[in-house]
Amino acid sequence: MRSIGQSAVKLKGLPMLGIWIVITIAGVYLVFAGFLFIFQSHYIYYPERVLSVTPHSIGLQFESVSFETTDGVQLSGWFVPSKSARGVILFCHGNAGNISHRLDSIQIFHQLGLDVFIFDYRGYGQSEGKPTEQGTYKDAEAAWRYLIEERQVKPNEVIIFGRSLGGAVASWLAQSHTPGALILESTFTSLPDIAAGLYPYLPVRLLLRFEYNTAEYLGRVDCPVLIVHSRDDEIMPFDNGQKLFESAKEPKKFLETTGTHNNGFITSGKRYEDGLHTFISQR
């Protein structure tokens, strides 16, 4: 039989054990929060340098383009002409890969009778530098300037298109100019909003150094707006698309699609293409 004295000694040790558990958990929490703060750009940008294919792979003619930002960064892109163009798509892609991973979209826009100008942000594909939030904005501004000044495209002939993170970049660009239209696909309201949903146990709004405040930029856009979003989007919740629609001024339209974040525009097929066609024709 255990003595009362032995039990008392063991009970006295329990509070200390609890303290060490709390300290350990707090330490892990702080380490993870610190890691997220220091390396957060690695969670946002996933660039690839190698261009795996070109528009020639799907039978389209194209021109490789180089242009420079105001801070001296050389960027690269493709200009894909259409025989009977009724406008130009200025394509701001998402946070992963590079322009060579967007051939499906390029083909759809080409079939809709649109020229396509797609470019890589700094640090992506053959573009110089490393990606940053302000850098992506400067890159989009340089792409706009290239179309207007070098290609002599009229502003109202440019349709700015942004998918995912590219939607934030596209909205930022559209607020400062007068494009013919703005199309946002599978886009978030802001990066802190998305991060708070992914890491509800962390003070991400305090930790994040990035904003990409799509909803705020969109509220200052003065052109027809189309919001495209899927209820099946597993990365950007559907309510982000709804909130963006609420933020946009008239005239505006909402196109609900099906399918995942990266493939919804493909799986939605005719519904997606018809929705784009109707919006572009009526803008």
mmCIF file of C-alpha atoms in Angstrom:
data_model
loop_
_atom_site.group_PDB
_atom_site.id
_atom_site.type_symbol
_atom_site.label_atom_id
_atom_site.label_comp_id
_atom_site.label_asym_id
_atom_site.label_seq_id
_atom_site.Cartn_x
_atom_site.Cartn_y
_atom_site.Cartn_z
ATOM 1 C CA MET A 1 0.000 0.000 0.000
ATOM 2 C CA ARG A 2 1.296 3.507 -0.943
ATOM 3 C CA SER A 3 1.838 5.905 1.904
ATOM 4 C CA ILE A 4 0.052 9.263 2.110
ATOM 5 C CA GLY A 5 3.411 11.018 1.923
ATOM 6 C CA GLN A 6 4.293 9.432 -1.432
ATOM 7 C CA SER A 7 0.952 10.500 -2.953
ATOM 8 C CA ALA A 8 1.432 14.054 -1.752
ATOM 9 C CA VAL A 9 4.826 14.265 -3.459
ATOM 10 C CA LYS A 10 3.351 13.099 -6.787
ATOM 11 C CA LEU A 11 0.426 15.523 -6.542
ATOM 12 C CA LYS A 12 2.783 18.419 -5.939
ATOM 13 C CA GLY A 13 4.507 17.619 -9.248
ATOM 14 C CA LEU A 14 1.338 17.883 -11.334
ATOM 15 C CA PRO A 15 1.102 21.719 -11.429
ATOM 16 C CA MET A 16 4.715 21.940 -12.587
ATOM 17 C CA LEU A 17 3.991 19.427 -15.373
ATOM 18 C CA GLY A 18 1.036 21.535 -16.479
ATOM 19 C CA ILE A 19 3.201 24.648 -16.566
ATOM 20 C CA TRP A 20 5.773 22.912 -18.756
ATOM 21 C CA ILE A 21 3.045 21.725 -21.130
ATOM 22 C CA VAL A 22 1.714 25.285 -21.452
ATOM 23 C CA ILE A 23 5.229 26.637 -21.998
ATOM 24 C CA THR A 24 5.907 24.006 -24.677
ATOM 25 C CA ILE A 25 2.657 24.737 -26.512
ATOM 26 C CA ALA A 26 3.280 28.485 -26.313
ATOM 27 C CA GLY A 27 6.811 27.975 -27.599
ATOM 28 C CA VAL A 28 5.640 25.946 -30.582
ATOM 29 C CA TYR A 29 2.944 28.557 -31.284
ATOM 30 C CA LEU A 30 5.458 31.407 -31.210
ATOM 31 C CA VAL A 31 7.957 29.522 -33.364
ATOM 32 C CA PHE A 32 5.285 28.785 -35.987
ATOM 33 C CA ALA A 33 4.032 32.382 -35.885
ATOM 34 C CA GLY A 34 7.583 33.658 -36.267
ATOM 35 C CA PHE A 35 8.257 31.257 -39.121
ATOM 36 C CA LEU A 36 5.081 32.435 -40.860
ATOM 37 C CA PHE A 37 6.051 36.084 -40.390
ATOM 38 C CA ILE A 38 9.598 35.662 -41.709
ATOM 39 C CA PHE A 39 8.914 33.273 -44.578
ATOM 40 C CA GLN A 40 5.381 34.310 -45.542
ATOM 41 C CA SER A 41 6.345 35.186 -49.106
ATOM 42 C CA HIS A 42 7.115 31.486 -49.617
ATOM 43 C CA TYR A 43 3.480 30.724 -48.778
ATOM 44 C CA ILE A 44 2.225 33.293 -51.288
ATOM 45 C CA TYR A 45 4.405 33.008 -54.380
ATOM 46 C CA TYR A 46 5.180 29.737 -56.173
ATOM 47 C CA PRO A 47 7.010 30.828 -59.322
ATOM 48 C CA GLU A 48 8.453 28.482 -61.922
ATOM 49 C CA ARG A 49 11.222 29.608 -64.229
ATOM 50 C CA VAL A 50 10.986 27.075 -67.062
ATOM 51 C CA LEU A 51 8.413 27.677 -69.811
ATOM 52 C CA SER A 52 7.144 24.177 -70.510
ATOM 53 C CA VAL A 53 5.134 24.982 -73.667
ATOM 54 C CA THR A 54 4.234 27.915 -75.914
ATOM 55 C CA PRO A 55 1.071 28.908 -77.830
ATOM 56 C CA HIS A 56 2.552 27.085 -80.827
ATOM 57 C CA SER A 57 1.728 23.891 -78.913
ATOM 58 C CA ILE A 58 -1.977 24.571 -79.490
ATOM 59 C CA GLY A 59 -1.570 25.975 -82.988
ATOM 60 C CA LEU A 60 -1.547 29.679 -82.124
ATOM 61 C CA GLN A 61 0.828 32.289 -83.455
ATOM 62 C CA PHE A 62 2.420 34.529 -80.842
ATOM 63 C CA GLU A 63 5.102 37.098 -80.245
ATOM 64 C CA SER A 64 7.548 36.969 -77.334
ATOM 65 C CA VAL A 65 7.589 40.369 -75.670
ATOM 66 C CA SER A 66 10.022 42.119 -73.320
ATOM 67 C CA PHE A 67 9.264 45.350 -71.494
ATOM 68 C CA GLU A 68 10.571 47.263 -68.492
ATOM 69 C CA THR A 69 9.020 48.439 -65.233
ATOM 70 C CA THR A 70 9.531 51.883 -63.712
ATOM 71 C CA ASP A 71 12.054 50.403 -61.266
ATOM 72 C CA GLY A 72 14.118 48.883 -64.070
ATOM 73 C CA VAL A 73 13.010 45.232 -63.987
ATOM 74 C CA GLN A 74 12.850 43.449 -67.347
ATOM 75 C CA LEU A 75 9.644 41.445 -67.768
ATOM 76 C CA SER A 76 8.602 38.946 -70.402
ATOM 77 C CA GLY A 77 5.308 37.887 -71.882
ATOM 78 C CA TRP A 78 3.421 36.724 -74.952
ATOM 79 C CA PHE A 79 1.198 38.652 -77.311
ATOM 80 C CA VAL A 80 -1.232 36.248 -78.982
ATOM 81 C CA PRO A 81 -3.160 37.941 -81.812
ATOM 82 C CA SER A 82 -6.635 37.083 -83.050
ATOM 83 C CA LYS A 83 -7.583 37.492 -86.724
ATOM 84 C CA SER A 84 -10.650 39.591 -85.984
ATOM 85 C CA ALA A 85 -9.887 41.013 -82.557
ATOM 86 C CA ARG A 86 -12.656 42.880 -80.765
ATOM 87 C CA GLY A 87 -10.447 43.741 -77.821
ATOM 88 C CA VAL A 88 -7.310 42.782 -75.932
ATOM 89 C CA ILE A 89 -7.159 40.678 -72.791
ATOM 90 C CA LEU A 90 -4.507 41.895 -70.358
ATOM 91 C CA PHE A 91 -3.986 38.659 -68.426
ATOM 92 C CA CYS A 92 -2.818 38.797 -64.783
ATOM 93 C CA HIS A 93 -2.233 35.180 -63.764
ATOM 94 C CA GLY A 94 -2.266 33.578 -60.327
ATOM 95 C CA ASN A 95 0.488 32.993 -57.792
ATOM 96 C CA ALA A 96 1.901 29.721 -59.148
ATOM 97 C CA GLY A 97 3.692 28.561 -62.286
ATOM 98 C CA ASN A 98 4.141 31.000 -65.175
ATOM 99 C CA ILE A 99 2.526 32.043 -68.450
ATOM 100 C CA SER A 100 3.118 28.630 -70.037
ATOM 101 C CA HIS A 101 0.571 27.100 -67.632
ATOM 102 C CA ARG A 102 -2.272 29.272 -68.968
ATOM 103 C CA LEU A 103 -2.685 27.922 -72.501
ATOM 104 C CA ASP A 104 -6.234 26.671 -71.843
ATOM 105 C CA SER A 105 -7.341 30.189 -70.953
ATOM 106 C CA ILE A 106 -5.414 31.753 -73.825
ATOM 107 C CA GLN A 107 -7.193 29.425 -76.235
ATOM 108 C CA ILE A 108 -10.627 30.285 -74.821
ATOM 109 C CA PHE A 109 -10.028 34.019 -75.165
ATOM 110 C CA HIS A 110 -8.623 33.509 -78.668
ATOM 111 C CA GLN A 111 -11.777 31.622 -79.667
ATOM 112 C CA LEU A 112 -13.818 34.537 -78.330
ATOM 113 C CA GLY A 113 -12.090 36.801 -80.855
ATOM 114 C CA LEU A 114 -9.704 38.556 -78.481
ATOM 115 C CA ASP A 115 -6.015 39.320 -78.625
ATOM 116 C CA VAL A 116 -4.258 38.122 -75.482
ATOM 117 C CA PHE A 117 -1.342 39.800 -73.756
ATOM 118 C CA ILE A 118 -0.132 37.643 -70.875
ATOM 119 C CA PHE A 119 2.966 38.485 -68.874
ATOM 120 C CA ASP A 120 4.988 37.013 -66.035
ATOM 121 C CA TYR A 121 5.464 38.925 -62.818
ATOM 122 C CA ARG A 122 9.015 39.536 -61.660
ATOM 123 C CA GLY A 123 10.586 36.265 -60.556
ATOM 124 C CA TYR A 124 8.280 34.171 -62.750
ATOM 125 C CA GLY A 125 9.236 32.566 -66.055
ATOM 126 C CA GLN A 126 11.808 34.640 -67.910
ATOM 127 C CA SER A 127 11.094 37.846 -65.985
ATOM 128 C CA GLU A 128 13.864 39.223 -63.803
ATOM 129 C CA GLY A 129 13.763 39.853 -60.069
ATOM 130 C CA LYS A 130 11.826 38.428 -57.140
ATOM 131 C CA PRO A 131 8.083 38.762 -56.542
ATOM 132 C CA THR A 132 6.716 41.260 -54.018
ATOM 133 C CA GLU A 133 3.282 42.810 -53.630
ATOM 134 C CA GLN A 134 4.353 46.261 -54.779
ATOM 135 C CA GLY A 135 6.428 44.612 -57.486
ATOM 136 C CA THR A 136 3.415 42.827 -58.966
ATOM 137 C CA TYR A 137 1.565 46.146 -59.097
ATOM 138 C CA LYS A 138 4.463 47.797 -60.912
ATOM 139 C CA ASP A 139 4.581 44.840 -63.296
ATOM 140 C CA ALA A 140 0.886 45.197 -64.159
ATOM 141 C CA GLU A 141 1.313 48.937 -64.677
ATOM 142 C CA ALA A 142 4.231 48.266 -67.038
ATOM 143 C CA ALA A 143 2.117 45.742 -68.971
ATOM 144 C CA TRP A 144 -0.668 48.324 -69.327
ATOM 145 C CA ARG A 145 1.799 50.956 -70.472
ATOM 146 C CA TYR A 146 3.245 48.533 -73.029
ATOM 147 C CA LEU A 147 -0.186 47.947 -74.577
ATOM 148 C CA ILE A 148 -1.158 51.619 -74.627
ATOM 149 C CA GLU A 149 2.176 53.150 -75.633
ATOM 150 C CA GLU A 150 3.932 50.458 -77.651
ATOM 151 C CA ARG A 151 0.961 48.661 -79.222
ATOM 152 C CA GLN A 152 -1.147 51.816 -79.491
ATOM 153 C CA VAL A 153 -4.158 50.005 -78.038
ATOM 154 C CA LYS A 154 -6.971 52.287 -76.899
ATOM 155 C CA PRO A 155 -7.748 51.975 -73.164
ATOM 156 C CA ASN A 156 -11.399 51.096 -73.799
ATOM 157 C CA GLU A 157 -10.276 48.151 -75.937
ATOM 158 C CA VAL A 158 -8.392 46.561 -73.029
ATOM 159 C CA ILE A 159 -10.170 43.988 -70.870
ATOM 160 C CA ILE A 160 -8.164 43.398 -67.705
ATOM 161 C CA PHE A 161 -8.465 39.794 -66.542
ATOM 162 C CA GLY A 162 -7.217 38.436 -63.225
ATOM 163 C CA ARG A 163 -7.443 34.939 -61.794
ATOM 164 C CA SER A 164 -6.886 34.146 -58.109
ATOM 165 C CA LEU A 165 -4.101 36.416 -56.796
ATOM 166 C CA GLY A 166 -4.040 37.980 -60.251
ATOM 167 C CA GLY A 167 -7.514 39.321 -59.523
ATOM 168 C CA ALA A 168 -6.089 41.561 -56.809
ATOM 169 C CA VAL A 169 -3.402 42.790 -59.207
ATOM 170 C CA ALA A 170 -5.995 43.348 -61.947
ATOM 171 C CA SER A 171 -8.260 45.314 -59.589
ATOM 172 C CA TRP A 172 -5.371 47.468 -58.440
ATOM 173 C CA LEU A 173 -4.558 48.261 -62.072
ATOM 174 C CA ALA A 174 -8.155 48.926 -63.109
ATOM 175 C CA GLN A 175 -8.741 51.465 -60.322
ATOM 176 C CA SER A 176 -6.115 53.769 -61.846
ATOM 177 C CA HIS A 177 -7.204 53.566 -65.490
ATOM 178 C CA THR A 178 -10.275 53.359 -67.709
ATOM 179 C CA PRO A 179 -10.218 49.881 -69.280
ATOM 180 C CA GLY A 180 -13.056 48.528 -71.352
ATOM 181 C CA ALA A 181 -13.897 45.998 -68.642
ATOM 182 C CA LEU A 182 -12.549 44.035 -65.679
ATOM 183 C CA ILE A 183 -12.986 40.283 -65.169
ATOM 184 C CA LEU A 184 -12.107 38.679 -61.827
ATOM 185 C CA GLU A 185 -12.092 34.903 -61.559
ATOM 186 C CA SER A 186 -11.708 32.814 -58.379
ATOM 187 C CA THR A 187 -10.405 35.825 -56.467
ATOM 188 C CA PHE A 188 -10.275 36.647 -52.747
ATOM 189 C CA THR A 189 -11.486 39.802 -50.983
ATOM 190 C CA SER A 190 -8.061 40.326 -49.399
ATOM 191 C CA LEU A 191 -5.086 38.198 -48.455
ATOM 192 C CA PRO A 192 -5.617 38.719 -44.688
ATOM 193 C CA ASP A 193 -9.211 37.482 -45.077
ATOM 194 C CA ILE A 194 -8.034 34.246 -46.696
ATOM 195 C CA ALA A 195 -5.158 33.768 -44.250
ATOM 196 C CA ALA A 196 -7.456 34.273 -41.260
ATOM 197 C CA GLY A 197 -9.637 31.453 -42.551
ATOM 198 C CA LEU A 198 -6.669 29.140 -43.071
ATOM 199 C CA TYR A 199 -5.017 29.902 -39.714
ATOM 200 C CA PRO A 200 -7.834 30.852 -37.304
ATOM 201 C CA TYR A 201 -5.598 30.137 -34.293
ATOM 202 C CA LEU A 202 -2.984 32.740 -35.310
ATOM 203 C CA PRO A 203 -3.161 36.571 -35.310
ATOM 204 C CA VAL A 204 -2.491 36.571 -39.047
ATOM 205 C CA ARG A 205 -3.891 40.057 -39.601
ATOM 206 C CA LEU A 206 -1.097 41.344 -37.379
ATOM 207 C CA LEU A 207 1.555 39.041 -38.839
ATOM 208 C CA LEU A 208 0.905 39.521 -42.553
ATOM 209 C CA ARG A 209 3.025 42.016 -44.463
ATOM 210 C CA PHE A 210 0.821 41.583 -47.559
ATOM 211 C CA GLU A 211 -2.578 43.108 -48.277
ATOM 212 C CA TYR A 212 -3.747 42.451 -51.858
ATOM 213 C CA ASN A 213 -6.997 44.149 -50.864
ATOM 214 C CA THR A 214 -9.109 43.286 -53.890
ATOM 215 C CA ALA A 215 -12.393 44.493 -52.395
ATOM 216 C CA GLU A 216 -10.967 47.925 -51.606
ATOM 217 C CA TYR A 217 -9.466 48.368 -55.076
ATOM 218 C CA LEU A 218 -12.615 47.091 -56.750
ATOM 219 C CA GLY A 219 -14.715 49.731 -55.033
ATOM 220 C CA ARG A 220 -12.790 52.382 -56.958
ATOM 221 C CA VAL A 221 -13.090 50.764 -60.396
ATOM 222 C CA ASP A 222 -15.189 52.635 -62.977
ATOM 223 C CA CYS A 223 -15.813 50.124 -65.750
ATOM 224 C CA PRO A 224 -18.072 47.100 -66.337
ATOM 225 C CA VAL A 225 -17.115 44.258 -63.970
ATOM 226 C CA LEU A 226 -17.648 40.501 -64.218
ATOM 227 C CA ILE A 227 -17.093 38.326 -61.141
ATOM 228 C CA VAL A 228 -16.600 34.610 -61.848
ATOM 229 C CA HIS A 229 -16.604 32.126 -58.963
ATOM 230 C CA SER A 230 -17.407 28.477 -58.278
ATOM 231 C CA ARG A 231 -19.256 27.127 -55.248
ATOM 232 C CA ASP A 232 -16.854 24.170 -55.430
ATOM 233 C CA ASP A 233 -13.746 26.342 -55.038
ATOM 234 C CA GLU A 234 -11.771 24.629 -52.281
ATOM 235 C CA ILE A 235 -9.193 27.414 -51.899
ATOM 236 C CA MET A 236 -11.107 30.678 -52.290
ATOM 237 C CA PRO A 237 -14.518 30.302 -50.596
ATOM 238 C CA PHE A 238 -17.539 31.202 -52.708
ATOM 239 C CA ASP A 239 -18.545 34.029 -50.381
ATOM 240 C CA ASN A 240 -15.391 35.880 -51.436
ATOM 241 C CA GLY A 241 -16.845 36.143 -54.926
ATOM 242 C CA GLN A 242 -20.182 37.313 -53.524
ATOM 243 C CA LYS A 243 -18.509 39.985 -51.392
ATOM 244 C CA LEU A 244 -16.477 41.197 -54.352
ATOM 245 C CA PHE A 245 -19.670 41.503 -56.373
ATOM 246 C CA GLU A 246 -21.148 43.631 -53.586
ATOM 247 C CA SER A 247 -18.034 45.837 -53.588
ATOM 248 C CA ALA A 248 -18.171 46.509 -57.334
ATOM 249 C CA LYS A 249 -20.048 49.424 -58.850
ATOM 250 C CA GLU A 250 -22.624 49.040 -61.591
ATOM 251 C CA PRO A 251 -22.603 47.859 -64.306
ATOM 252 C CA LYS A 252 -21.623 44.447 -62.974
ATOM 253 C CA LYS A 253 -22.461 40.791 -63.505
ATOM 254 C CA PHE A 254 -21.860 37.561 -61.589
ATOM 255 C CA LEU A 255 -21.101 34.263 -63.329
ATOM 256 C CA GLU A 256 -21.409 31.203 -61.099
ATOM 257 C CA THR A 257 -19.354 28.248 -62.298
ATOM 258 C CA THR A 258 -18.646 24.728 -61.078
ATOM 259 C CA GLY A 259 -15.431 22.870 -60.393
ATOM 260 C CA THR A 260 -12.291 23.385 -58.354
ATOM 261 C CA HIS A 261 -10.190 26.502 -57.939
ATOM 262 C CA ASN A 262 -7.712 25.662 -60.684
ATOM 263 C CA ASN A 263 -9.981 23.836 -63.130
ATOM 264 C CA GLY A 264 -13.419 25.376 -62.723
ATOM 265 C CA PHE A 265 -13.166 27.353 -65.956
ATOM 266 C CA ILE A 266 -12.496 24.079 -67.805
ATOM 267 C CA THR A 267 -15.093 21.870 -66.113
ATOM 268 C CA SER A 268 -17.754 24.581 -66.494
ATOM 269 C CA GLY A 269 -17.206 24.409 -70.244
ATOM 270 C CA LYS A 270 -19.918 26.072 -72.321
ATOM 271 C CA ARG A 271 -21.474 27.863 -69.344
ATOM 272 C CA TYR A 272 -18.185 29.614 -68.674
ATOM 273 C CA GLU A 273 -17.447 30.463 -72.297
ATOM 274 C CA ASP A 274 -20.990 31.672 -72.984
ATOM 275 C CA GLY A 275 -20.871 33.825 -69.851
ATOM 276 C CA LEU A 276 -17.661 35.476 -70.993
ATOM 277 C CA HIS A 277 -19.008 35.949 -74.519
ATOM 278 C CA THR A 278 -22.209 37.615 -73.287
ATOM 279 C CA PHE A 279 -20.380 39.954 -70.927
ATOM 280 C CA ILE A 280 -17.768 40.976 -73.482
ATOM 281 C CA SER A 281 -20.424 41.546 -76.148
ATOM 282 C CA GLN A 282 -22.582 43.717 -73.874
ATOM 283 C CA ARG A 283 -19.873 45.742 -72.138
#
